[in-house]
mmCIF file of C-alpha atoms in Angstrom:
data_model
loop_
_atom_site.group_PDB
_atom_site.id
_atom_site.type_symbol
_atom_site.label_atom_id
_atom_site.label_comp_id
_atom_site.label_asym_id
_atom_site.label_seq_id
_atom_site.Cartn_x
_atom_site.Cartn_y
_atom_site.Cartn_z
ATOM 1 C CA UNK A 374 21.748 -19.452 125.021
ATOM 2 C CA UNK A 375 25.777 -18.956 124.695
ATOM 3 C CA UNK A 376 26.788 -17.988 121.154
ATOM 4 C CA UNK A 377 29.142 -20.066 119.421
ATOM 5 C CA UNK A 378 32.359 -19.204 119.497
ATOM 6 C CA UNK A 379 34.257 -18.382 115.908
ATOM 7 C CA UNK A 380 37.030 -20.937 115.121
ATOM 8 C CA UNK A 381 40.089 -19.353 113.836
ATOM 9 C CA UNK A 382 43.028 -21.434 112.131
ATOM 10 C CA UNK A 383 46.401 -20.273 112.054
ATOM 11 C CA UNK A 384 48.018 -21.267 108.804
ATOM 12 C CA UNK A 385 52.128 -20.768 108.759
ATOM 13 C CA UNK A 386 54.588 -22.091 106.499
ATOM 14 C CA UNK A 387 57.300 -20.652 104.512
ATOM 15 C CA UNK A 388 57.283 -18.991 100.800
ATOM 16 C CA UNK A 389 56.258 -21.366 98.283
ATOM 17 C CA UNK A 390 55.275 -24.263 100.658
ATOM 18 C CA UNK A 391 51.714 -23.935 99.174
ATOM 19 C CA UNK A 392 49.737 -21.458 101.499
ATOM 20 C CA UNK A 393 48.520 -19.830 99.188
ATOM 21 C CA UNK A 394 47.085 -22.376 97.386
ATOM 22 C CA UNK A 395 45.402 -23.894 99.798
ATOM 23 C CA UNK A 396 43.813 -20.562 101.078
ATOM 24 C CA UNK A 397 42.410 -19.764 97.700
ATOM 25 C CA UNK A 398 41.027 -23.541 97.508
ATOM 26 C CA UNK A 399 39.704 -22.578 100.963
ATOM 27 C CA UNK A 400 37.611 -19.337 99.583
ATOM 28 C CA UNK A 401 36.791 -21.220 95.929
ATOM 29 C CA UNK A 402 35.541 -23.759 98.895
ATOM 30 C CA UNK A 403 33.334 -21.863 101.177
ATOM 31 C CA UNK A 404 29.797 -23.204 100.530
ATOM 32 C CA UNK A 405 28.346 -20.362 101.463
ATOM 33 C CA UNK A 406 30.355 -20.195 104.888
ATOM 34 C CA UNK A 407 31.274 -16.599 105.688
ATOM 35 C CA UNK A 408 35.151 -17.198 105.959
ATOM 36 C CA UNK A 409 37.582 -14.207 107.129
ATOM 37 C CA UNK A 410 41.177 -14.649 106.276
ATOM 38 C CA UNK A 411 43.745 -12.169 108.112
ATOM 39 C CA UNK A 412 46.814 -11.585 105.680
ATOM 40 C CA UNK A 413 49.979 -9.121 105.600
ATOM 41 C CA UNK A 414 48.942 -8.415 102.153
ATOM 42 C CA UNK A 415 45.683 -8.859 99.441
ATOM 43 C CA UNK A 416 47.937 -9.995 96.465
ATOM 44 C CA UNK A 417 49.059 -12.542 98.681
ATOM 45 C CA UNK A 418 45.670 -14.660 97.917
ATOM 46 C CA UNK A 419 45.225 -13.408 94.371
ATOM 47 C CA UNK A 420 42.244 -11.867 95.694
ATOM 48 C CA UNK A 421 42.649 -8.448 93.125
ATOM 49 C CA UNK A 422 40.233 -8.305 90.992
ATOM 50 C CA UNK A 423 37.723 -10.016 93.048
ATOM 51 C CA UNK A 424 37.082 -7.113 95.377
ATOM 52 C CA UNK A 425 33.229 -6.212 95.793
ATOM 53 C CA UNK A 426 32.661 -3.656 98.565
ATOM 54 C CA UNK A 427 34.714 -2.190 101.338
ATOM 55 C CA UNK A 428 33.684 -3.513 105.056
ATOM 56 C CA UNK A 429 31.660 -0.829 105.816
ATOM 57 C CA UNK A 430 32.577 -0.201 109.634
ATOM 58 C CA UNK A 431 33.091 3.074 110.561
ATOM 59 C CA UNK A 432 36.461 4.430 110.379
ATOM 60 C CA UNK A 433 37.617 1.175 108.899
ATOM 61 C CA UNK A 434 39.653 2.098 105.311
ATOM 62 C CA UNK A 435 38.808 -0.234 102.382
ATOM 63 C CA UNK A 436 42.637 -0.538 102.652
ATOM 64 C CA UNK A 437 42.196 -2.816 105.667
ATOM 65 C CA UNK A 438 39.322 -4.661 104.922
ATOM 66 C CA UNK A 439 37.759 -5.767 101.681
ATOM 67 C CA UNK A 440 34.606 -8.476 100.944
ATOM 68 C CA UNK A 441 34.904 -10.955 98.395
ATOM 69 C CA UNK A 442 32.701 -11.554 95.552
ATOM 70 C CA UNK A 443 31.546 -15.034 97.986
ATOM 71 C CA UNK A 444 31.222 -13.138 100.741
ATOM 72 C CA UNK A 445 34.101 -13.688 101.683
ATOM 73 C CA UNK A 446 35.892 -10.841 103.241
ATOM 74 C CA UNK A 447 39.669 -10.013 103.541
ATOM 75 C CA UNK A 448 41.669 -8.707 106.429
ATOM 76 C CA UNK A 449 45.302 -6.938 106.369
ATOM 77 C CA UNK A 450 47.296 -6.846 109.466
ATOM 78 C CA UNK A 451 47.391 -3.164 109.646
ATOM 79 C CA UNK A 452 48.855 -1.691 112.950
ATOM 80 C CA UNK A 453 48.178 -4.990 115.184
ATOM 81 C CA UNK A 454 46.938 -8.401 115.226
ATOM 82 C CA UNK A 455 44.573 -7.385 118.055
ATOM 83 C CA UNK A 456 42.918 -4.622 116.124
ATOM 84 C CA UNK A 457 42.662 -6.511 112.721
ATOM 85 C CA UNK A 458 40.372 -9.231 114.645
ATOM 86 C CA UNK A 459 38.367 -6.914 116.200
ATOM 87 C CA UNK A 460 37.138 -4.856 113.220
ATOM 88 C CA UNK A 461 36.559 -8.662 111.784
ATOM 89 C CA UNK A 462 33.995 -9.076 115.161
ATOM 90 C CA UNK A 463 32.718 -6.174 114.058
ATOM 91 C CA UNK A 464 30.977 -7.836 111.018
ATOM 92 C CA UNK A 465 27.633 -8.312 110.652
ATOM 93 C CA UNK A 466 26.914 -11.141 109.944
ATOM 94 C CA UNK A 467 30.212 -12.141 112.314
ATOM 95 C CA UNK A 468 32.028 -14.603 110.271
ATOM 96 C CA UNK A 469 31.903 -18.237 110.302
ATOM 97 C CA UNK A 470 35.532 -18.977 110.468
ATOM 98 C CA UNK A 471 38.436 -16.941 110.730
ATOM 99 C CA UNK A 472 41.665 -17.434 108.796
ATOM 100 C CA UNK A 473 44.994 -16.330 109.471
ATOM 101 C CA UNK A 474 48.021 -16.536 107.489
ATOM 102 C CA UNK A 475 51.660 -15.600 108.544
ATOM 103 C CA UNK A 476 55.390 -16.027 106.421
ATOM 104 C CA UNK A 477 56.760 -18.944 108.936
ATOM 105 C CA UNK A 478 59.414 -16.700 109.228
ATOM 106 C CA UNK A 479 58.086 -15.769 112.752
ATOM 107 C CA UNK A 480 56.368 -17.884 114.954
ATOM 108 C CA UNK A 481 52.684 -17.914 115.626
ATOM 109 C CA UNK A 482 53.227 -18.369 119.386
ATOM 110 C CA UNK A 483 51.761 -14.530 119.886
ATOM 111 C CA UNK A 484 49.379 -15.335 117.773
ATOM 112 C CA UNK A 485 48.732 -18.267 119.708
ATOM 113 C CA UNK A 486 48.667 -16.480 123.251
ATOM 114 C CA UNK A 487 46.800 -13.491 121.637
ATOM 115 C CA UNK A 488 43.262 -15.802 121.596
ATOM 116 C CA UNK A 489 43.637 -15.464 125.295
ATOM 117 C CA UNK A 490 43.026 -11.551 125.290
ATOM 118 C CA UNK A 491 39.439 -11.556 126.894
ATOM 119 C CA UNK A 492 37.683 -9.327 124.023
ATOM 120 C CA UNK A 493 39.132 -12.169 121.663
ATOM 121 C CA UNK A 494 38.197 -15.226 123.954
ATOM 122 C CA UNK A 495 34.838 -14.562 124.796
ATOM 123 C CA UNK A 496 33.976 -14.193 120.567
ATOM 124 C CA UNK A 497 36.719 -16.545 119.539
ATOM 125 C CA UNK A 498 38.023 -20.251 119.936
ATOM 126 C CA UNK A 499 41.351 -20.961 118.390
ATOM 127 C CA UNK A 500 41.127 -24.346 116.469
ATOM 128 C CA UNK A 501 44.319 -24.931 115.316
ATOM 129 C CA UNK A 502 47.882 -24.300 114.238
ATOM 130 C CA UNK A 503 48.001 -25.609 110.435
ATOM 131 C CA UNK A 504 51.803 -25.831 108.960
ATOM 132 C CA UNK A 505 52.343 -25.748 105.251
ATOM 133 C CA UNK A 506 55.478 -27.961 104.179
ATOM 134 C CA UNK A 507 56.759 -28.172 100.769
ATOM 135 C CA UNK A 508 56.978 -31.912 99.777
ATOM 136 C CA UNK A 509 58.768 -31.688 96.605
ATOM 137 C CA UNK A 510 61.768 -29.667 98.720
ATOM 138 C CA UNK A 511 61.766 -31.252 101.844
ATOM 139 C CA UNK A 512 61.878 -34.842 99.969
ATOM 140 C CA UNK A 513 65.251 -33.676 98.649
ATOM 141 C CA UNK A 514 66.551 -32.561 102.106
ATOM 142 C CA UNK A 515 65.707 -28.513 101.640
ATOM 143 C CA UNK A 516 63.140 -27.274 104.273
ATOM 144 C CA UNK A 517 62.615 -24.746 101.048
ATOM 145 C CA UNK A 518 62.178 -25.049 96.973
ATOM 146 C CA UNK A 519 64.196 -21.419 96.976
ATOM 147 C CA UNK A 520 66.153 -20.585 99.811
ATOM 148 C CA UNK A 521 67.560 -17.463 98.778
ATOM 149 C CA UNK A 522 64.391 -16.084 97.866
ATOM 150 C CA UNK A 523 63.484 -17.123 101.454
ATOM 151 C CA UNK A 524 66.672 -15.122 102.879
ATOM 152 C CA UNK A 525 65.773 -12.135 101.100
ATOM 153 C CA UNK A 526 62.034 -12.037 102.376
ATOM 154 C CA UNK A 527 63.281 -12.474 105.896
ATOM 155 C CA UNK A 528 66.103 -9.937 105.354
ATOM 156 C CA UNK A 529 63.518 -7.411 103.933
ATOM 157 C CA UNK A 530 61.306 -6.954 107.133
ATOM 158 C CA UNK A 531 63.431 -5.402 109.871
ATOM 159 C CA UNK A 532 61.329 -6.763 112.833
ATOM 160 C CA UNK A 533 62.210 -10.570 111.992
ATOM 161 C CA UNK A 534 65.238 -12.657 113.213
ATOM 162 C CA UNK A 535 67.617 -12.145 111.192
ATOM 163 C CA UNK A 536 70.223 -14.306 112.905
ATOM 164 C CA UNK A 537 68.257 -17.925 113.294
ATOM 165 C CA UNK A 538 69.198 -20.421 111.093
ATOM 166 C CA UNK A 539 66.527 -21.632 108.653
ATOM 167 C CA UNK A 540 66.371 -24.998 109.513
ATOM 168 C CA UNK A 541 65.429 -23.954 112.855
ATOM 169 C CA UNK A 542 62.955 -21.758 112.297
ATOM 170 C CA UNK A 543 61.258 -24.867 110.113
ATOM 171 C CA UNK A 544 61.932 -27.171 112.888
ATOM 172 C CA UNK A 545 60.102 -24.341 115.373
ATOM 173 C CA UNK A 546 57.023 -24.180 112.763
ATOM 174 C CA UNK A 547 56.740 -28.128 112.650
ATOM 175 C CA UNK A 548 56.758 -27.872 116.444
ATOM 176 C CA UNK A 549 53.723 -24.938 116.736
ATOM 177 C CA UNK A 550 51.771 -27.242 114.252
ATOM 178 C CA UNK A 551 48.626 -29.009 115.498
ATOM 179 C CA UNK A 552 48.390 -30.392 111.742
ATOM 180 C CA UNK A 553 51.102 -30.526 108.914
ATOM 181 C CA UNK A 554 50.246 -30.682 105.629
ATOM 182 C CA UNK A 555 52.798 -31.627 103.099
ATOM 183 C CA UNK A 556 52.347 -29.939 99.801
ATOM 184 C CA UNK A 557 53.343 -31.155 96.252
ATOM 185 C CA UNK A 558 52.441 -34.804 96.582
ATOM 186 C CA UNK A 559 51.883 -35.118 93.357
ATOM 187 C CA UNK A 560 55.809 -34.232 92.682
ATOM 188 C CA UNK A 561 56.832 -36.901 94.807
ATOM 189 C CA UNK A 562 56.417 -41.034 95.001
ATOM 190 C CA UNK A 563 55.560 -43.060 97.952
ATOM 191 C CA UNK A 564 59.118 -43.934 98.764
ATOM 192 C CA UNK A 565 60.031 -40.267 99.041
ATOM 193 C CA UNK A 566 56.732 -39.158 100.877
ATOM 194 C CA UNK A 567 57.197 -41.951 103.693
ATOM 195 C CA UNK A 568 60.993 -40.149 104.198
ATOM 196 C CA UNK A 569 59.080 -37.081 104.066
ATOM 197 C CA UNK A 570 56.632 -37.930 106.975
ATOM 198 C CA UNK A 571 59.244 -40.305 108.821
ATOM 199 C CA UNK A 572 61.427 -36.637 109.236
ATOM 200 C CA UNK A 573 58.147 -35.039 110.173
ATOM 201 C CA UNK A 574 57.898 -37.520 112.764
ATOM 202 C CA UNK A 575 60.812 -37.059 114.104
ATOM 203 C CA UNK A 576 60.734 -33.783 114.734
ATOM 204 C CA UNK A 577 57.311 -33.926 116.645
ATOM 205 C CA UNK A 578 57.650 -37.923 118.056
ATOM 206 C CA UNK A 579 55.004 -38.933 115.758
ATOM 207 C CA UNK A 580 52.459 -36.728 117.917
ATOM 208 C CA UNK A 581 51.714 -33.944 114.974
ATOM 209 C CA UNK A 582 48.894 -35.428 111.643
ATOM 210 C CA UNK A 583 50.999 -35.430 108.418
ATOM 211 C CA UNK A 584 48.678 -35.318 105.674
ATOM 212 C CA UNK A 585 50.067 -35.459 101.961
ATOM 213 C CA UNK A 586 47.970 -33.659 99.476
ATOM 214 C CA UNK A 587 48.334 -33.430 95.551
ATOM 215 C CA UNK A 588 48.105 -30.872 93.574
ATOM 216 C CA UNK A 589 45.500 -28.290 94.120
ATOM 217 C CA UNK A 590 43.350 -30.483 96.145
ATOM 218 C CA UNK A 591 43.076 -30.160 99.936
ATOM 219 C CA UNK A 592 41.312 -32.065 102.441
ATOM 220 C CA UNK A 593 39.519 -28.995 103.536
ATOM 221 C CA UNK A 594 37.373 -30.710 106.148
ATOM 222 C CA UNK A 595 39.761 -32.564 107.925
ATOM 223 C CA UNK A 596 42.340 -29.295 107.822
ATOM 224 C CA UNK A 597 39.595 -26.779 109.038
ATOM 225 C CA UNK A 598 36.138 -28.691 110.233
ATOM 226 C CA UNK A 599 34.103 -26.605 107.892
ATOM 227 C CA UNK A 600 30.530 -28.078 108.546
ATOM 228 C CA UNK A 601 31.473 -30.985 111.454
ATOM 229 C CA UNK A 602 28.288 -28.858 113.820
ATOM 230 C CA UNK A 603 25.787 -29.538 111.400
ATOM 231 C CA UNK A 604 26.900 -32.725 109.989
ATOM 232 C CA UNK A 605 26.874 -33.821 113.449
ATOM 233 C CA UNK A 606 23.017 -34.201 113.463
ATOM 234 C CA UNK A 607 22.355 -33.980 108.998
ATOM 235 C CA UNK A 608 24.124 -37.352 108.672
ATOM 236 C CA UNK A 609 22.082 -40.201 108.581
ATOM 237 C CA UNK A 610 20.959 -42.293 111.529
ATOM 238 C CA UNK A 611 22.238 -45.568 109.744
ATOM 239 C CA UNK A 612 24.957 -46.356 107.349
ATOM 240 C CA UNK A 613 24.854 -45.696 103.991
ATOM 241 C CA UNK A 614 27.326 -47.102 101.931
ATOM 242 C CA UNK A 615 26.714 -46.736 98.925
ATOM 243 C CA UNK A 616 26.750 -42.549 99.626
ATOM 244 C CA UNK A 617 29.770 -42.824 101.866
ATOM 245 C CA UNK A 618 32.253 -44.750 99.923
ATOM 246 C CA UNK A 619 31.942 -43.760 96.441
ATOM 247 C CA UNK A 620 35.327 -42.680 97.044
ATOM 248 C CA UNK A 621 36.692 -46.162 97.349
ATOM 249 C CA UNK A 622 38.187 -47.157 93.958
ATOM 250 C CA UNK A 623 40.404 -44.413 94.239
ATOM 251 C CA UNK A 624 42.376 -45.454 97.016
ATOM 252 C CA UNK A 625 45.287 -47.348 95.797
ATOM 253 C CA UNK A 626 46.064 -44.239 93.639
ATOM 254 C CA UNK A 627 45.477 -41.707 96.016
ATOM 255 C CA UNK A 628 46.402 -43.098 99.495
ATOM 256 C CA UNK A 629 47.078 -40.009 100.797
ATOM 257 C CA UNK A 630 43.942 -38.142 100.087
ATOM 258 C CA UNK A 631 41.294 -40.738 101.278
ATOM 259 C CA UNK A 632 40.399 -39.623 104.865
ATOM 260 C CA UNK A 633 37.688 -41.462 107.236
ATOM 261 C CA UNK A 634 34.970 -40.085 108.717
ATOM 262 C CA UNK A 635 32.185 -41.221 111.204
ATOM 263 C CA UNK A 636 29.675 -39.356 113.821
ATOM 264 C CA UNK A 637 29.312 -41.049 117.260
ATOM 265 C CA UNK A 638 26.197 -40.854 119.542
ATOM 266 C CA UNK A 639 26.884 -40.396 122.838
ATOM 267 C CA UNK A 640 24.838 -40.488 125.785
ATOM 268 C CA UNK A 641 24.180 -37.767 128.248
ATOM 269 C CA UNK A 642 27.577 -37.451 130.312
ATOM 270 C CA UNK A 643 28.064 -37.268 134.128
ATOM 271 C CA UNK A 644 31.585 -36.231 134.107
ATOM 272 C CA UNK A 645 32.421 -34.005 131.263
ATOM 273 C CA UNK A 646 36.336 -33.487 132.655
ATOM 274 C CA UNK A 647 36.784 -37.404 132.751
ATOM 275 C CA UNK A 648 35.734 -37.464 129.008
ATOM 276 C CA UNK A 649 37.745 -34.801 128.128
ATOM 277 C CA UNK A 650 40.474 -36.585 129.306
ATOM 278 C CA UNK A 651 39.832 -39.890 127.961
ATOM 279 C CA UNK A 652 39.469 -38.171 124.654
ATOM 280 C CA UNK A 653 42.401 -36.375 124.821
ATOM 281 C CA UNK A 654 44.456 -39.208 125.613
ATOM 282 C CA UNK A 655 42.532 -41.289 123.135
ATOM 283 C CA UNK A 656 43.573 -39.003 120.403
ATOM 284 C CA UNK A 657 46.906 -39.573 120.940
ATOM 285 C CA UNK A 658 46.533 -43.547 121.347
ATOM 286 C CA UNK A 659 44.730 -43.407 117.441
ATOM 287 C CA UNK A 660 46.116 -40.185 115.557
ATOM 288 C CA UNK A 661 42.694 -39.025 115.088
ATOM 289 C CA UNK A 662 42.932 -35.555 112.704
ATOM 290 C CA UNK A 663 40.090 -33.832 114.392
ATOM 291 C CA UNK A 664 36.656 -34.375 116.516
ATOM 292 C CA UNK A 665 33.931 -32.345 116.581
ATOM 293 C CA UNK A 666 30.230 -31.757 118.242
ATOM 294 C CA UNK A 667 28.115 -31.229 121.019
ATOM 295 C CA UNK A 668 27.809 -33.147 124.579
ATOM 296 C CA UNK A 669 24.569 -33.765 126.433
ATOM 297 C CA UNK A 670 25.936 -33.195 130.134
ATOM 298 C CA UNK A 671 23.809 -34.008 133.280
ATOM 299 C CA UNK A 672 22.899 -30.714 135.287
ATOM 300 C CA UNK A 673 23.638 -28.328 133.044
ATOM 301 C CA UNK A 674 21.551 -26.175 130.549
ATOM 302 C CA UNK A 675 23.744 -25.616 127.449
ATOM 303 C CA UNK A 676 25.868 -28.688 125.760
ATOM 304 C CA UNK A 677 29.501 -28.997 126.061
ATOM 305 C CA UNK A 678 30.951 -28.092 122.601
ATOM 306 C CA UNK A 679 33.970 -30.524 122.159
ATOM 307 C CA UNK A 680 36.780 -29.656 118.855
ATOM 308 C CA UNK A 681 40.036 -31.256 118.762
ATOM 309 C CA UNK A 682 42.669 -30.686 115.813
ATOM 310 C CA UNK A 683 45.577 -33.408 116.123
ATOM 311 C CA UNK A 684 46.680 -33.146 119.992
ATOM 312 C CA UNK A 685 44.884 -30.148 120.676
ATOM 313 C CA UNK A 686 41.666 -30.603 122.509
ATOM 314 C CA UNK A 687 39.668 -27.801 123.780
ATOM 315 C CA UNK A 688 35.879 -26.954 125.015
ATOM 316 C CA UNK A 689 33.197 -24.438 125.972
ATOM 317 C CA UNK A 690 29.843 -24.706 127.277
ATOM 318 C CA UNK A 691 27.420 -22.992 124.578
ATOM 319 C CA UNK A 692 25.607 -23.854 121.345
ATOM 320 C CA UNK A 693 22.293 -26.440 121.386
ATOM 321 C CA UNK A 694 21.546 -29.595 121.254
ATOM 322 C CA UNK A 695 18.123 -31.797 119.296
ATOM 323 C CA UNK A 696 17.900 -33.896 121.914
ATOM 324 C CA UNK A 697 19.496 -35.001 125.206
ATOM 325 C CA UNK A 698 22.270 -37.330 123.773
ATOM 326 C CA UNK A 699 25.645 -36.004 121.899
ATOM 327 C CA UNK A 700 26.793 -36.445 118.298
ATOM 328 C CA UNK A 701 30.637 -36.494 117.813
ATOM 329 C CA UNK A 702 32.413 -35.977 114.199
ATOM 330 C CA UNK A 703 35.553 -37.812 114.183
ATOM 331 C CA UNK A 704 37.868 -37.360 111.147
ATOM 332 C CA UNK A 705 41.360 -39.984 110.389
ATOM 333 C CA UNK A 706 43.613 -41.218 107.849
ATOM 334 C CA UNK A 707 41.393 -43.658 105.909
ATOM 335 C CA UNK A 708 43.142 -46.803 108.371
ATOM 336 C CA UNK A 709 42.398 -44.891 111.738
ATOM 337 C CA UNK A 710 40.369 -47.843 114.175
ATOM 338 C CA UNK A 711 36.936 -45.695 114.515
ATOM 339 C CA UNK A 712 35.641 -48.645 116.148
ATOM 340 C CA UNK A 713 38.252 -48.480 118.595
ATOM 341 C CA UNK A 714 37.928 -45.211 119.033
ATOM 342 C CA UNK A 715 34.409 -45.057 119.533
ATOM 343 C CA UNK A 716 34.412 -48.147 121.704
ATOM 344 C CA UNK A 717 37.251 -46.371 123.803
ATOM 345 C CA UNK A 718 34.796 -43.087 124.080
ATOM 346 C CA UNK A 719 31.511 -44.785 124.924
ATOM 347 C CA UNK A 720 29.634 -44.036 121.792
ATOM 348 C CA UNK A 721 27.525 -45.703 118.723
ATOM 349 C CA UNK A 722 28.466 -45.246 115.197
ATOM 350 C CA UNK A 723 25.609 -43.921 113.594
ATOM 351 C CA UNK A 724 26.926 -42.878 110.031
ATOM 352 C CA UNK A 725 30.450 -43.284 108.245
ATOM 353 C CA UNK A 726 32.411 -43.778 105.706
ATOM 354 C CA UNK A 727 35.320 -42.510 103.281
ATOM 355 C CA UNK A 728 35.959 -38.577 102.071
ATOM 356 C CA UNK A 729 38.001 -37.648 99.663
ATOM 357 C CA UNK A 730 41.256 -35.499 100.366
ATOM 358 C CA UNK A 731 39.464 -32.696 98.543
ATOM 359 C CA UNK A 732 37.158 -32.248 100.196
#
């Protein structure tokens, strides 16, 4: 059998957008899920303090790798990206997702490209670029809360543009960004959070999820997929509503953080690049946030593992399957069609309903 592949999440955005709150709601979040996060520095995530055991490989310092009292375990960008995610693969147990934060003063394009290095490809499976913007700021036209404090971090490390205009190095993180994720929601009222995803939009043609979150809370699955493979097959066969949307009464007052989410059964496939395509294209059509699961695919031995975050669609043959018919986790904005979507895709609604934004 194939092993699964790690996902790893790029998270950009620049300083005090919220990155760091949403990374330590990430660890406070794990479940027991063995997350790595890849940082420039530990006080970054307010992880001091927590700090239970170095990592234990050989000739790796407790300087570049610490575990968390979760499990968790912490990675510094020592000498190279390359390096820093291959001590991670060195884990044992290998972690369950990989995170990796950068400033948003330089693009994650290398970082991007570097999941095509074959000793990274073959262990790892990129699942998204996630941009942090601050609400509060950008809802009163600044792309930043402080933008000198944002000058002087970029004029402190010598191997960053210095010459690049801020807004354009915003405009160039928006662009990277599978999903954006406006920050400070709670700081701003509708009127200003529809201007707030209507410049969003324009800067990506609508293609790019906005989600608005409040406060500390974060729609953790829909941002990252934590779980999707095994809810794929733990959700029930029917409906239940009365599980599903106890979240209900609290959408008129928080709109923003109400998110659907359904599993599709799909039957066993005879063209797997025709429904790539169709879902790719039918992601698009609908906005879905994310899809994930397995495909039963005629002739061949191991499923088709399917993940898509916003336009980004990728897939691997690998992981298993309970029977010989696919299960498909779609996550949207609580008025996405799912019906539409599942019609357009060929498959049966088999559980759903309404999560909240914190996952």
């Amino acid at each position: 059998m194939a092993a699964m592949r790690i996902p790893a999440t790029v998270i950009t955005g620049f300083l005090g957008a919220g990155k760091t709150t949403l990374i330590r709601r990430l660890i406070e979040q794990a479940d027991g899920r063995r997350l790595a996060l890849i940082v420039n520095e530990f006080g970054d995530v307010g992880v001091d303090g927590e700090v239970l055991a170095s990592c234990g490989v050989e000739n790796c310092s407790a300087d570049d790798i610490i575990e968390l009292a979760n499990g968790c375990i912490c990675c510094t960008v020592a000498d190279d990206f390359l390096p820093s995610m291959q001590k991670l693969l060195e884990q044992v147990p290998a972690p369950d997702h990989i995170i990796i934060e950068t400033s948003g003063l330089a693009l994650p394009q290398p970082l991007v490209q570097a999941f095509a290095w074959p000793d990274i490809r073959q262990r790892v499976m990129l699942d998204g670029v996630v941009t942090v913007v601050d609400g509060a700021a950008l809802a009163d036209g600044m792309v930043a809360a402080d933008l000198n404090a944002l000058e002087a971090q970029r004029q402190a490390d010598p191997e960053l543009d210095h010459e690049t205009p801020v807004d354009e190095l915003f405009r160039d993180q928006v662009a990277a960004a599978n999903i954006l994720i406006v920050s400070k929601g709670d700081l701003i009222d509708g009127a200003a959070g529809e201007r707030v995803t209507r410049r969003l939009n324009a800067l990506t043609d609508g293609t790019t999820p906005v989600m608005i979150t409040r406060g500390d809370t974060a729609p953790l699955k829909a941002i990252f997929g934590l779980g999707l493979e095994d809810e794929a097959f733990a959700r029930s066969e029917h409906f239940d509503h009365h599980h599903h949307h106890h979240d209900d009464d609290h959408d008129d007052d928080h709109g923003h953080d109400a998110f659907h989410s359904v599993v599709l059964r799909l039957p066993m496939l005879d063209d797997h690049e025709a429904f790539i395509r169709n879902l790719t294209a039918t992601v698009a059509e609908h906005g879905l946030l994310r899809a994930k699961g397995f495909l039963a695919i005629r002739g061949k031995a191991l499923p088709l593992t399917v993940q898509a975050v916003g336009a980004r669609v990728d897939s691997y043959f690998g992981g298993t399957l309970k029977d010989d018919e696919g299960r498909l986790v779609l996550i949207g904005l609580k008025q996405t069609d799912m019906a539409a979507i599942a019609s357009s895709l060929g498959g049966e609604m088999i559980a759903g309903g309404m999560i909240a934004g914190a996952a």
